[in-house]
Coordinates of C-alpha atoms in Angstrom, one line a residue:
Chain P
M151 CA 17.7 11.2 -14.5
K152 CA 18.8 10.1 -11.0
T153 CA 19.9 6.6 -10.0
V154 CA 19.6 5.4 -6.5
N155 CA 20.4 2.1 -4.8
T156 CA 18.8 2.4 -1.3
I157 CA 15.2 2.6 -0.2
S158 CA 16.0 5.7 1.9
E159 CA 17.4 7.6 -1.2
A160 CA 14.4 6.5 -3.2
R161 CA 12.0 7.7 -0.5
D162 CA 13.7 11.1 -0.4
E163 CA 13.3 11.6 -4.1
I164 CA 9.7 10.5 -4.1
A165 CA 8.9 12.7 -1.1
G166 CA 10.1 15.7 -3.1
W167 CA 7.9 14.8 -6.0
K168 CA 4.9 14.3 -3.7
E169 CA 5.5 17.6 -1.9
A170 CA 5.5 19.4 -5.3
G171 CA 2.2 17.7 -6.2
H172 CA 3.7 15.7 -9.1
S173 CA 2.0 12.6 -10.3
V174 CA 4.2 9.5 -10.3
G175 CA 4.3 6.7 -13.0
F176 CA 6.2 3.5 -12.2
V177 CA 7.6 0.8 -14.4
P178 CA 9.0 -2.2 -12.5
T179 CA 11.6 -4.2 -14.5
M180 CA 14.2 -6.9 -14.0
G181 CA 16.5 -4.9 -16.2
F182 CA 18.1 -5.9 -19.5
L183 CA 15.6 -3.5 -21.0
H184 CA 14.1 -4.1 -24.4
E185 CA 11.6 -2.4 -26.6
G186 CA 8.6 -3.6 -24.5
H187 CA 10.1 -2.0 -21.4
L188 CA 10.9 1.2 -23.2
E189 CA 7.3 1.4 -24.5
L190 CA 6.1 1.1 -20.9
I191 CA 8.4 3.9 -19.8
R192 CA 7.3 6.1 -22.6
H193 CA 3.7 5.5 -21.7
A194 CA 4.4 6.3 -18.0
A195 CA 6.3 9.5 -19.0
S196 CA 3.5 10.7 -21.2
E197 CA 0.8 10.2 -18.5
N198 CA 2.7 11.4 -15.3
R199 CA 4.8 14.3 -14.3
R200 CA 7.5 12.0 -13.0
T201 CA 8.5 8.5 -14.0
A202 CA 10.3 6.0 -11.8
V203 CA 11.8 2.7 -13.1
S204 CA 13.0 -0.1 -10.9
I205 CA 15.7 -2.5 -12.0
F206 CA 15.8 -5.4 -9.7
V207 CA 16.3 -9.1 -10.6
N208 CA 14.0 -10.4 -7.9
P209 CA 15.4 -13.7 -6.4
T210 CA 12.0 -14.7 -4.9
Q211 CA 10.3 -15.1 -8.2
F212 CA 12.8 -17.6 -9.6
G213 CA 12.3 -21.3 -8.9
P214 CA 15.2 -23.5 -7.7
N215 CA 15.8 -24.8 -11.2
E216 CA 15.4 -21.4 -12.9
D217 CA 18.0 -19.0 -14.2
F218 CA 18.4 -16.4 -11.4
E219 CA 22.2 -16.5 -11.5
S220 CA 22.5 -16.4 -15.3
Y221 CA 19.6 -13.9 -15.8
P222 CA 21.2 -11.2 -18.1
R223 CA 22.2 -8.0 -16.5
D224 CA 23.6 -4.8 -18.1
L225 CA 22.9 -1.8 -15.8
E226 CA 25.0 0.7 -17.7
R227 CA 23.1 0.2 -20.9
D228 CA 19.7 0.0 -19.0
L229 CA 20.3 3.4 -17.5
E230 CA 21.1 4.9 -20.9
L231 CA 17.9 3.4 -22.4
A232 CA 15.7 4.3 -19.4
K233 CA 16.9 7.9 -19.6
E234 CA 16.2 8.2 -23.3
A235 CA 12.7 6.7 -22.9
G236 CA 11.9 9.4 -20.3
A237 CA 12.6 8.0 -16.8
D238 CA 13.4 10.5 -14.0
L239 CA 14.5 8.0 -11.4
V240 CA 16.0 4.5 -11.6
F241 CA 15.8 2.5 -8.4
A242 CA 18.3 -0.3 -8.6
P243 CA 18.6 -1.9 -5.1
A244 CA 20.7 -4.9 -4.1
A245 CA 18.8 -8.0 -3.0
S246 CA 20.0 -7.4 0.6
E247 CA 18.2 -4.0 0.5
M248 CA 14.9 -5.5 -0.5
Y249 CA 15.1 -8.8 1.6
R250 CA 16.4 -8.5 5.2
G251 CA 16.5 -11.9 6.6
T252 CA 13.6 -14.3 7.5
P253 CA 10.4 -12.5 6.5
A254 CA 8.0 -11.6 9.4
V255 CA 5.0 -11.6 7.1
T256 CA 4.6 -13.5 3.7
M257 CA 2.3 -13.1 0.8
K258 CA 0.8 -15.8 -1.4
A259 CA -0.8 -15.3 -4.8
A260 CA -3.8 -17.6 -4.1
A261 CA -5.7 -17.4 -7.4
R262 CA -5.1 -16.9 -11.1
T263 CA -1.8 -18.7 -10.8
D264 CA -2.4 -22.4 -11.6
V265 CA -3.2 -21.9 -15.3
L266 CA -1.2 -20.8 -18.4
C267 CA 2.5 -20.2 -17.6
G268 CA 1.9 -20.2 -13.8
E269 CA 1.1 -24.0 -13.9
S270 CA 4.8 -24.8 -14.5
R271 CA 6.2 -22.1 -12.2
P272 CA 5.0 -22.8 -8.6
G273 CA 5.8 -20.0 -6.2
H274 CA 6.7 -17.6 -9.0
F275 CA 3.8 -15.2 -8.5
D276 CA 4.2 -15.3 -4.7
G277 CA 7.6 -13.6 -5.4
V278 CA 6.0 -11.2 -7.9
V279 CA 3.3 -9.9 -5.5
T280 CA 5.9 -9.8 -2.6
V281 CA 8.4 -7.6 -4.5
L282 CA 5.7 -5.4 -6.0
T283 CA 4.1 -4.7 -2.6
K284 CA 7.5 -3.5 -1.4
L285 CA 8.2 -1.5 -4.6
F286 CA 4.7 0.1 -4.5
H287 CA 5.3 1.2 -0.9
I288 CA 8.8 2.6 -1.6
L289 CA 7.9 4.5 -4.8
Q290 CA 4.2 5.3 -4.1
P291 CA 3.2 5.6 -7.7
D292 CA -0.2 6.9 -8.9
R293 CA 0.0 4.5 -11.8
A294 CA 2.0 1.4 -12.5
Y295 CA 2.6 0.1 -16.0
F296 CA 2.7 -3.6 -17.1
G297 CA 2.8 -5.1 -20.6
K298 CA -0.3 -7.1 -21.7
K299 CA 2.2 -9.5 -23.3
D300 CA 2.4 -11.1 -19.9
A301 CA -1.3 -11.0 -19.3
Q302 CA -1.2 -13.5 -16.4
Q303 CA 1.1 -11.2 -14.6
V304 CA -1.2 -8.3 -15.2
A305 CA -4.1 -10.4 -13.8
V306 CA -2.2 -11.4 -10.7
V307 CA -1.1 -7.8 -10.1
K308 CA -4.7 -6.5 -10.5
G309 CA -5.7 -9.2 -8.0
L310 CA -3.1 -7.9 -5.6
T311 CA -4.0 -4.2 -5.9
D312 CA -7.8 -4.9 -5.9
E313 CA -7.5 -7.2 -2.9
F314 CA -5.5 -4.9 -0.7
F315 CA -6.9 -1.6 -2.0
F316 CA -3.5 -0.2 -3.0
P317 CA -4.0 3.6 -3.8
L318 CA -2.8 3.3 -7.4
E319 CA -4.0 2.4 -10.9
I320 CA -2.6 -0.6 -12.8
V321 CA -2.2 0.4 -16.5
P322 CA -1.9 -2.6 -18.9
V323 CA -0.1 -1.5 -22.0
E324 CA -0.8 -3.0 -25.5
T325 CA 1.6 -5.6 -26.8
V326 CA 4.0 -4.2 -29.4
R327 CA 4.0 -6.3 -32.6
E328 CA 6.2 -6.7 -35.6
S329 CA 4.6 -5.7 -38.9
D330 CA 3.6 -9.4 -39.5
G331 CA 1.9 -9.6 -36.1
L332 CA 4.6 -11.4 -34.1
A333 CA 4.7 -10.0 -30.5
K334 CA 8.0 -8.3 -29.8
S335 CA 10.2 -10.3 -27.4
S336 CA 13.9 -10.4 -26.5
R337 CA 13.6 -14.2 -27.3
N338 CA 12.7 -13.7 -30.9
V339 CA 16.4 -13.4 -31.8
F340 CA 16.8 -17.0 -30.7
L341 CA 14.5 -18.3 -33.6
T342 CA 16.0 -19.8 -36.7
E343 CA 15.1 -18.1 -40.0
D344 CA 12.4 -20.7 -40.7
E345 CA 11.0 -20.5 -37.2
R346 CA 10.8 -16.7 -37.5
M347 CA 8.7 -17.2 -40.6
Q348 CA 6.4 -19.5 -38.7
A349 CA 6.1 -17.5 -35.5
P350 CA 3.5 -15.0 -36.5
K351 CA 1.0 -17.9 -36.9
I352 CA 0.6 -17.9 -33.1
Y353 CA -1.1 -14.5 -33.2
K354 CA -3.1 -15.5 -36.2
A355 CA -4.3 -18.7 -34.3
L356 CA -5.4 -16.5 -31.4
Q357 CA -7.3 -14.2 -33.8
A358 CA -9.0 -17.2 -35.4
G359 CA -10.0 -18.3 -31.8
Q360 CA -11.5 -14.9 -31.1
R361 CA -13.5 -15.0 -34.3
N362 CA -14.7 -18.5 -33.6
Y363 CA -15.7 -17.5 -30.1
E364 CA -17.6 -14.4 -31.3
D365 CA -19.5 -16.6 -33.8
G366 CA -21.0 -19.0 -31.3
F367 CA -19.8 -18.1 -27.8
H368 CA -18.4 -21.6 -27.2
A369 CA -15.1 -21.5 -25.4
E370 CA -14.2 -25.2 -26.1
S371 CA -14.9 -24.7 -29.9
A372 CA -12.7 -21.6 -29.9
K373 CA -9.9 -23.4 -28.1
T374 CA -10.1 -26.3 -30.6
E375 CA -9.8 -23.7 -33.4
I376 CA -6.7 -22.2 -31.9
L377 CA -5.1 -25.7 -31.4
R378 CA -5.9 -26.6 -35.0
H379 CA -4.1 -23.5 -36.2
L380 CA -1.1 -24.0 -33.8
A381 CA -0.7 -27.5 -35.1
E382 CA 0.1 -26.2 -38.5
I383 CA 3.2 -24.3 -37.2
E384 CA 6.2 -26.2 -38.6
G385 CA 9.0 -26.7 -36.1
G386 CA 6.8 -25.4 -33.2
E387 CA 5.3 -27.5 -30.5
T388 CA 2.2 -26.3 -28.7
D389 CA 2.7 -25.9 -25.0
Y390 CA -0.8 -24.7 -24.2
A391 CA -3.8 -22.8 -25.7
E392 CA -6.6 -21.5 -23.4
I393 CA -9.7 -19.4 -23.6
L394 CA -10.4 -18.0 -20.1
Q395 CA -12.3 -15.2 -18.4
Y396 CA -10.1 -12.2 -17.8
P397 CA -8.6 -11.2 -15.4
E398 CA -9.9 -14.0 -13.1
L399 CA -8.4 -16.7 -15.4
V400 CA -11.2 -19.1 -14.7
P401 CA -13.4 -21.0 -17.3
V402 CA -15.6 -18.8 -19.4
T403 CA -19.2 -18.6 -18.4
E404 CA -22.3 -16.8 -19.8
Q405 CA -21.5 -13.9 -17.5
S406 CA -17.9 -13.4 -18.7
R407 CA -17.3 -9.9 -20.0
E408 CA -13.6 -10.0 -20.8
I409 CA -12.0 -13.0 -22.5
I410 CA -8.4 -13.9 -23.0
A411 CA -7.1 -16.3 -25.6
A412 CA -3.5 -17.3 -24.8
A413 CA -1.0 -19.7 -26.2
A414 CA 2.6 -20.8 -25.7
V415 CA 4.7 -22.5 -28.5
K416 CA 8.1 -24.1 -28.1
F417 CA 10.6 -23.6 -30.9
S418 CA 14.1 -25.1 -31.0
G419 CA 15.7 -22.0 -29.4
A420 CA 12.8 -20.2 -27.7
R421 CA 9.4 -20.7 -26.1
L422 CA 7.1 -17.9 -27.3
I423 CA 3.9 -16.7 -25.6
D424 CA 1.2 -14.5 -26.8
N425 CA -2.4 -13.5 -26.0
I426 CA -5.3 -11.3 -27.0
I427 CA -7.9 -10.0 -24.7
W428 CA -11.3 -8.7 -25.8
T429 CA -14.6 -7.6 -24.4
V430 CA -17.6 -9.7 -25.1
N431 CA -20.3 -7.8 -27.1
K432 CA -23.5 -9.8 -27.4
G433 CA -26.1 -8.1 -29.5
G434 CA -24.5 -4.7 -29.6
N435 CA -25.0 -3.6 -26.0
Chain U
M651 CA -16.2 14.8 12.6
K652 CA -17.2 12.9 9.5
T653 CA -18.4 9.2 9.4
V654 CA -18.1 7.2 6.2
N655 CA -18.9 3.5 5.4
T656 CA -17.3 3.0 2.0
I657 CA -13.7 2.9 0.8
S658 CA -14.5 5.4 -1.9
E659 CA -15.8 8.0 0.5
A660 CA -12.8 7.4 2.8
R661 CA -10.4 7.9 -0.1
D662 CA -12.1 11.1 -1.1
E663 CA -11.8 12.5 2.4
I664 CA -8.1 11.5 2.7
A665 CA -7.3 12.8 -0.7
G666 CA -8.5 16.3 0.4
W667 CA -6.3 16.1 3.5
K668 CA -3.3 15.0 1.4
E669 CA -3.8 17.7 -1.1
A670 CA -3.8 20.3 1.7
G671 CA -0.5 18.8 2.9
H672 CA -2.0 17.7 6.2
S673 CA -0.4 14.9 8.2
V674 CA -2.6 11.9 9.0
G675 CA -2.7 9.9 12.2
F676 CA -4.6 6.6 12.3
V677 CA -6.1 4.5 15.1
P678 CA -7.5 1.2 14.0
T679 CA -10.1 -0.3 16.4
M680 CA -12.8 -2.9 16.5
G681 CA -15.1 -0.4 18.2
F682 CA -16.7 -0.5 21.7
L683 CA -14.2 2.1 22.5
H684 CA -12.7 2.3 26.0
E685 CA -10.1 4.5 27.7
G686 CA -7.2 2.8 25.9
H687 CA -8.6 3.6 22.5
L688 CA -9.4 7.2 23.5
E689 CA -5.8 7.6 24.7
L690 CA -4.6 6.5 21.3
I691 CA -6.9 8.9 19.5
R692 CA -5.8 11.7 21.7
H693 CA -2.2 10.9 21.0
A694 CA -2.9 10.7 17.2
A695 CA -4.7 14.1 17.4
S696 CA -1.9 15.7 19.2
E697 CA 0.8 14.6 16.7
N698 CA -1.1 15.0 13.4
R699 CA -3.1 17.6 11.7
R700 CA -5.9 15.1 11.0
T701 CA -6.9 11.9 12.8
A702 CA -8.8 8.9 11.2
V703 CA -10.3 6.1 13.3
S704 CA -11.5 2.8 11.9
I705 CA -14.3 0.9 13.6
F706 CA -14.4 -2.6 12.1
V707 CA -14.9 -5.9 13.8
N708 CA -12.6 -7.9 11.5
P709 CA -14.0 -11.4 10.9
T710 CA -10.7 -12.8 9.7
Q711 CA -8.9 -12.3 13.0
F712 CA -11.5 -14.4 14.9
G713 CA -11.0 -18.2 15.2
P714 CA -13.9 -20.5 14.5
N715 CA -14.6 -20.9 18.3
E716 CA -14.1 -17.3 19.1
D717 CA -16.7 -14.6 19.8
F718 CA -17.1 -12.8 16.4
E719 CA -20.9 -12.8 16.5
S720 CA -21.1 -11.8 20.1
Y721 CA -18.3 -9.2 20.1
P722 CA -19.8 -6.1 21.6
R723 CA -20.8 -3.3 19.2
D724 CA -22.1 0.2 20.0
L725 CA -21.4 2.5 17.0
E726 CA -23.5 5.5 18.2
R727 CA -21.6 5.7 21.5
D728 CA -18.3 5.1 19.7
L729 CA -18.8 8.0 17.4
E730 CA -19.5 10.3 20.3
L731 CA -16.4 9.2 22.2
A732 CA -14.2 9.3 19.1
K733 CA -15.3 12.8 18.3
E734 CA -14.6 14.0 21.9
A735 CA -11.2 12.4 21.8
G736 CA -10.3 14.4 18.7
A737 CA -11.1 12.2 15.6
D738 CA -11.8 14.0 12.3
L739 CA -12.9 10.9 10.4
V740 CA -14.4 7.6 11.4
F741 CA -14.3 4.8 8.8
A742 CA -16.9 2.1 9.7
P743 CA -17.2 -0.3 6.7
A744 CA -19.3 -3.4 6.4
A745 CA -17.4 -6.7 6.2
S746 CA -18.6 -7.0 2.5
E747 CA -16.8 -3.7 1.8
M748 CA -13.5 -5.0 3.1
Y749 CA -13.7 -8.6 1.9
R750 CA -15.1 -9.2 -1.6
G751 CA -15.1 -12.9 -2.2
T752 CA -12.3 -15.4 -2.4
P753 CA -9.0 -13.5 -1.9
A754 CA -6.7 -13.3 -4.9
V755 CA -3.7 -12.8 -2.6
T756 CA -3.3 -13.8 1.0
M757 CA -1.0 -12.7 3.8
K758 CA 0.5 -14.7 6.6
A759 CA 2.1 -13.5 9.8
A760 CA 5.1 -15.9 9.7
A761 CA 7.0 -14.9 12.8
R762 CA 6.4 -13.5 16.3
T763 CA 3.1 -15.3 16.5
D764 CA 3.7 -18.7 18.1
V765 CA 4.4 -17.4 21.6
L766 CA 2.4 -15.5 24.3
C767 CA -1.2 -15.1 23.4
G768 CA -0.6 -16.1 19.7
E769 CA 0.1 -19.7 20.7
S770 CA -3.6 -20.2 21.5
R771 CA -5.0 -18.2 18.5
P772 CA -3.7 -19.8 15.3
G773 CA -4.5 -17.6 12.3
H774 CA -5.4 -14.6 14.4
F775 CA -2.4 -12.5 13.3
D776 CA -2.9 -13.4 9.7
G777 CA -6.3 -11.7 9.9
V778 CA -4.7 -8.7 11.7
V779 CA -1.9 -8.1 9.1
T780 CA -4.5 -8.6 6.3
V781 CA -7.0 -6.0 7.5
L782 CA -4.2 -3.6 8.5
T783 CA -2.7 -3.7 5.1
K784 CA -6.1 -2.9 3.6
L785 CA -6.7 -0.1 6.1
F786 CA -3.3 1.4 5.6
H787 CA -3.8 1.6 1.9
I788 CA -7.3 3.1 2.2
L789 CA -6.4 5.7 4.9
Q790 CA -2.7 6.3 4.0
P791 CA -1.6 7.5 7.4
D792 CA 1.7 9.1 8.2
R793 CA 1.5 7.5 11.7
A794 CA -0.6 4.6 13.1
Y795 CA -1.1 4.2 16.9
F796 CA -1.2 1.0 18.8
G797 CA -1.4 0.3 22.5
K798 CA 1.6 -1.4 24.2
K799 CA -0.8 -3.3 26.3
D800 CA -1.1 -5.7 23.3
A801 CA 2.7 -5.8 22.8
Q802 CA 2.6 -8.9 20.6
Q803 CA 0.2 -7.1 18.2
V804 CA 2.6 -4.1 18.1
A805 CA 5.5 -6.6 17.3
V806 CA 3.6 -8.3 14.5
V807 CA 2.5 -4.9 13.0
K808 CA 6.1 -3.6 13.2
G809 CA 7.1 -6.9 11.4
L810 CA 4.5 -6.1 8.7
T811 CA 5.4 -2.5 8.1
D812 CA 9.2 -3.2 8.2
E813 CA 9.0 -6.2 5.9
F814 CA 6.9 -4.5 3.3
F815 CA 8.4 -1.0 3.7
F816 CA 5.0 0.7 4.3
P817 CA 5.5 4.5 4.1
L818 CA 4.3 5.1 7.7
E819 CA 5.4 5.1 11.3
I820 CA 4.1 2.7 13.9
V821 CA 3.7 4.6 17.2
P822 CA 3.4 2.3 20.3
V823 CA 1.5 4.1 23.1
E824 CA 2.2 3.5 26.8
T825 CA -0.2 1.3 28.7
V826 CA -2.6 3.4 30.9
R827 CA -2.7 2.1 34.5
E828 CA -4.9 2.5 37.5
S829 CA -3.2 4.2 40.5
D830 CA -2.4 0.8 41.9
G831 CA -0.6 -0.3 38.7
L832 CA -3.3 -2.5 37.2
A833 CA -3.4 -2.0 33.4
K834 CA -6.7 -0.5 32.3
S835 CA -8.9 -2.9 30.4
S836 CA -12.6 -3.3 29.5
R837 CA -12.3 -6.7 31.1
N838 CA -11.4 -5.4 34.6
V839 CA -15.1 -4.9 35.4
F840 CA -15.6 -8.7 35.2
L841 CA -13.3 -9.2 38.2
T842 CA -14.8 -9.9 41.7
E843 CA -13.9 -7.4 44.4
D844 CA -11.3 -9.8 45.8
E845 CA -9.8 -10.5 42.3
R846 CA -9.6 -6.7 41.7
M847 CA -7.5 -6.5 44.9
Q848 CA -5.2 -9.2 43.6
A849 CA -4.9 -8.1 40.0
P850 CA -2.3 -5.4 40.5
K851 CA 0.1 -8.1 41.5
I852 CA 0.5 -9.0 37.8
Y853 CA 2.3 -5.7 37.1
K854 CA 4.3 -6.0 40.3
A855 CA 5.4 -9.5 39.2
L856 CA 6.6 -8.2 35.9
Q857 CA 8.5 -5.4 37.6
A858 CA 10.2 -7.9 39.9
G859 CA 11.1 -9.9 36.8
Q860 CA 12.7 -6.8 35.3
R861 CA 14.7 -6.0 38.4
N862 CA 15.9 -9.7 38.6
Y863 CA 17.0 -9.5 34.9
E864 CA 18.9 -6.3 35.4
D865 CA 20.7 -7.8 38.3
G866 CA 22.1 -10.8 36.5
F867 CA 21.0 -10.7 32.8
H868 CA 19.6 -14.3 33.2
A869 CA 16.3 -14.6 31.4
E870 CA 15.4 -17.9 33.0
S871 CA 16.0 -16.6 36.5
A872 CA 13.9 -13.5 35.8
K873 CA 11.1 -15.7 34.4
T874 CA 11.2 -17.9 37.6
E875 CA 11.0 -14.7 39.6
I876 CA 7.8 -13.6 37.8
L877 CA 6.2 -17.1 38.1
R878 CA 7.0 -17.1 41.8
H879 CA 5.2 -13.7 42.3
L880 CA 2.2 -14.8 40.1
A881 CA 1.8 -18.0 42.1
E882 CA 1.0 -15.8 45.1
I883 CA -2.1 -14.3 43.4
E884 CA -5.1 -15.7 45.2
G885 CA -7.9 -16.8 42.8
G886 CA -5.7 -16.2 39.7
E887 CA -4.2 -19.0 37.6
T888 CA -1.0 -18.2 35.6
D889 CA -1.6 -18.8 31.9
Y890 CA 2.0 -17.9 30.9
A891 CA 4.9 -15.7 31.8
E892 CA 7.8 -15.0 29.4
I893 CA 10.9 -13.0 29.1
L894 CA 11.7 -12.4 25.4
Q895 CA 13.6 -10.2 23.0
Y896 CA 11.4 -7.4 21.6
P897 CA 10.0 -7.0 19.0
E898 CA 11.2 -10.3 17.6
L899 CA 9.7 -12.3 20.5
V900 CA 12.5 -14.9 20.4
P901 CA 14.6 -16.1 23.3
V902 CA 16.8 -13.4 24.9
T903 CA 20.5 -13.5 23.9
E904 CA 23.6 -11.5 24.9
Q905 CA 22.8 -9.2 21.9
S906 CA 19.2 -8.4 22.9
R907 CA 18.7 -4.7 23.3
E908 CA 14.9 -4.6 24.1
I909 CA 13.3 -7.0 26.4
I910 CA 9.7 -7.8 27.1
A911 CA 8.3 -9.4 30.3
A912 CA 4.8 -10.5 29.6
A913 CA 2.2 -12.5 31.6
A914 CA -1.4 -13.7 31.4
V915 CA -3.5 -14.6 34.4
K916 CA -6.9 -16.2 34.5
F917 CA -9.4 -15.1 37.1
S918 CA -13.0 -16.4 37.4
G919 CA -14.5 -13.8 35.1
A920 CA -11.6 -12.5 33.0
R921 CA -8.2 -13.4 31.7
L922 CA -5.9 -10.4 32.1
I923 CA -2.7 -9.8 30.2
D924 CA 0.1 -7.3 30.9
N925 CA 3.7 -6.6 29.9
I926 CA 6.6 -4.2 30.4
I927 CA 9.3 -3.5 27.8
W928 CA 12.7 -2.1 28.6
T929 CA 16.0 -1.3 26.9
V930 CA 19.0 -3.2 28.2
N931 CA 21.6 -1.0 29.7
K932 CA 24.8 -2.8 30.5
G933 CA 27.5 -0.7 32.2
G934 CA 25.9 2.6 31.3
N935 CA 26.6 2.6 27.5

């Protein structure tokens, strides 16, 4: 595995792969890799001849009151883990390499951003689409891998690549869960023992919402069902629960084909998010 | 030469070229090709194994009071001319192929736009960077060709590709001039006989500005010199004259390496623009 810090070195490496006709998988990360990232890297490595991983804590996707400075970093450990998971190249640039003064052109995520977690993070997804456009141009992947755990990010990224016809495929990768259904997350370690016992109820609430929706195709009723289940979580305060059309993240209509049920719950030491996405199947067609 | 109307057909064609290891040159146009376009296509064809031309009257770069509907179109003639000049592929999509409903992500040209012609065309360059991003992703050129006649467009496009690290080279092509120095333009035919006699004075005014600048390195003095010459044009009203740092299009400083002198003059039937760009050479270094 090779590690490079400059765009020019990354381009050289990718050019060699392209010349040899190798397919390229790409996993963008902000480092401090956990099981979710490694699953993405393994997926990329299994579907492409070469796999590139970026490790870049992107300043433009943090709000002024967010934790950019204190965001955890451990490059040495990340490199070890990325290599084990199957990465061939790690691109770990400095912020000054990716952002060179006042931007001549800017990007704005104009849809899919004012719901779910995006509602409380104005500008966050502008930073996401900006840095991904740069990374896609530098690493020129055939496929880029994103975890479904952050379904809104997947939706915004699909919006980006569909809107501008990027020559690559976005591959959403299934959320990895503990045996009791709790979605894996670095934040789970911040839960108390009691909270850890309660946390799987988020997933169960979403599943109940899906069943309710499939019974009557009433989004409001399904949302109420999720909220009812979330209210039973001891020590957890519901932040939001939504049933929306996916990936547009707009209210469900008769025409909606893919549906997302998503929720966020605040515990004493961590705010957990989860979601499930399914395809509507009316009358077995 | 092949002509395609859909993104998917264009992608198929380009994929074949890429697989064969062919370099790709690209000339974006809004059709109604004239000598300037043909010069770009010839340049592209001479420097690349394959040359793609797009013909697309981009609605998003026209202002509400501009001439989108009446913009001249003649696809049949364009195809003939493009073929003769050396094009291998013409991509001529419908607007509905390039713009599919409310955009999920938008782009804004945030610099280099509020001077020269951009001052009177708010939003114009947002449309330019948006459509070029799409076209670059569809046609994946190694090099894209733009005429220096529209130097501000070249500057904005360089800003776009530098900012987002597009994996391609922008090649600015020298302005083609009549024997008396007048820059070639489709609009020259709208000049009266007297105006046509006067029009070469625009280029001469810019040259006088350059000489003045090189004498004393005073941008204001050089601009005054240009304005003085332009004032002598009978039947032509000066719209603007500027000396700026290129490609940033900001005021000239001691550090400026490339300088543009640009002017626009209104005649009875046409508004003509012209510019010259030179590299500062102080004391022969």
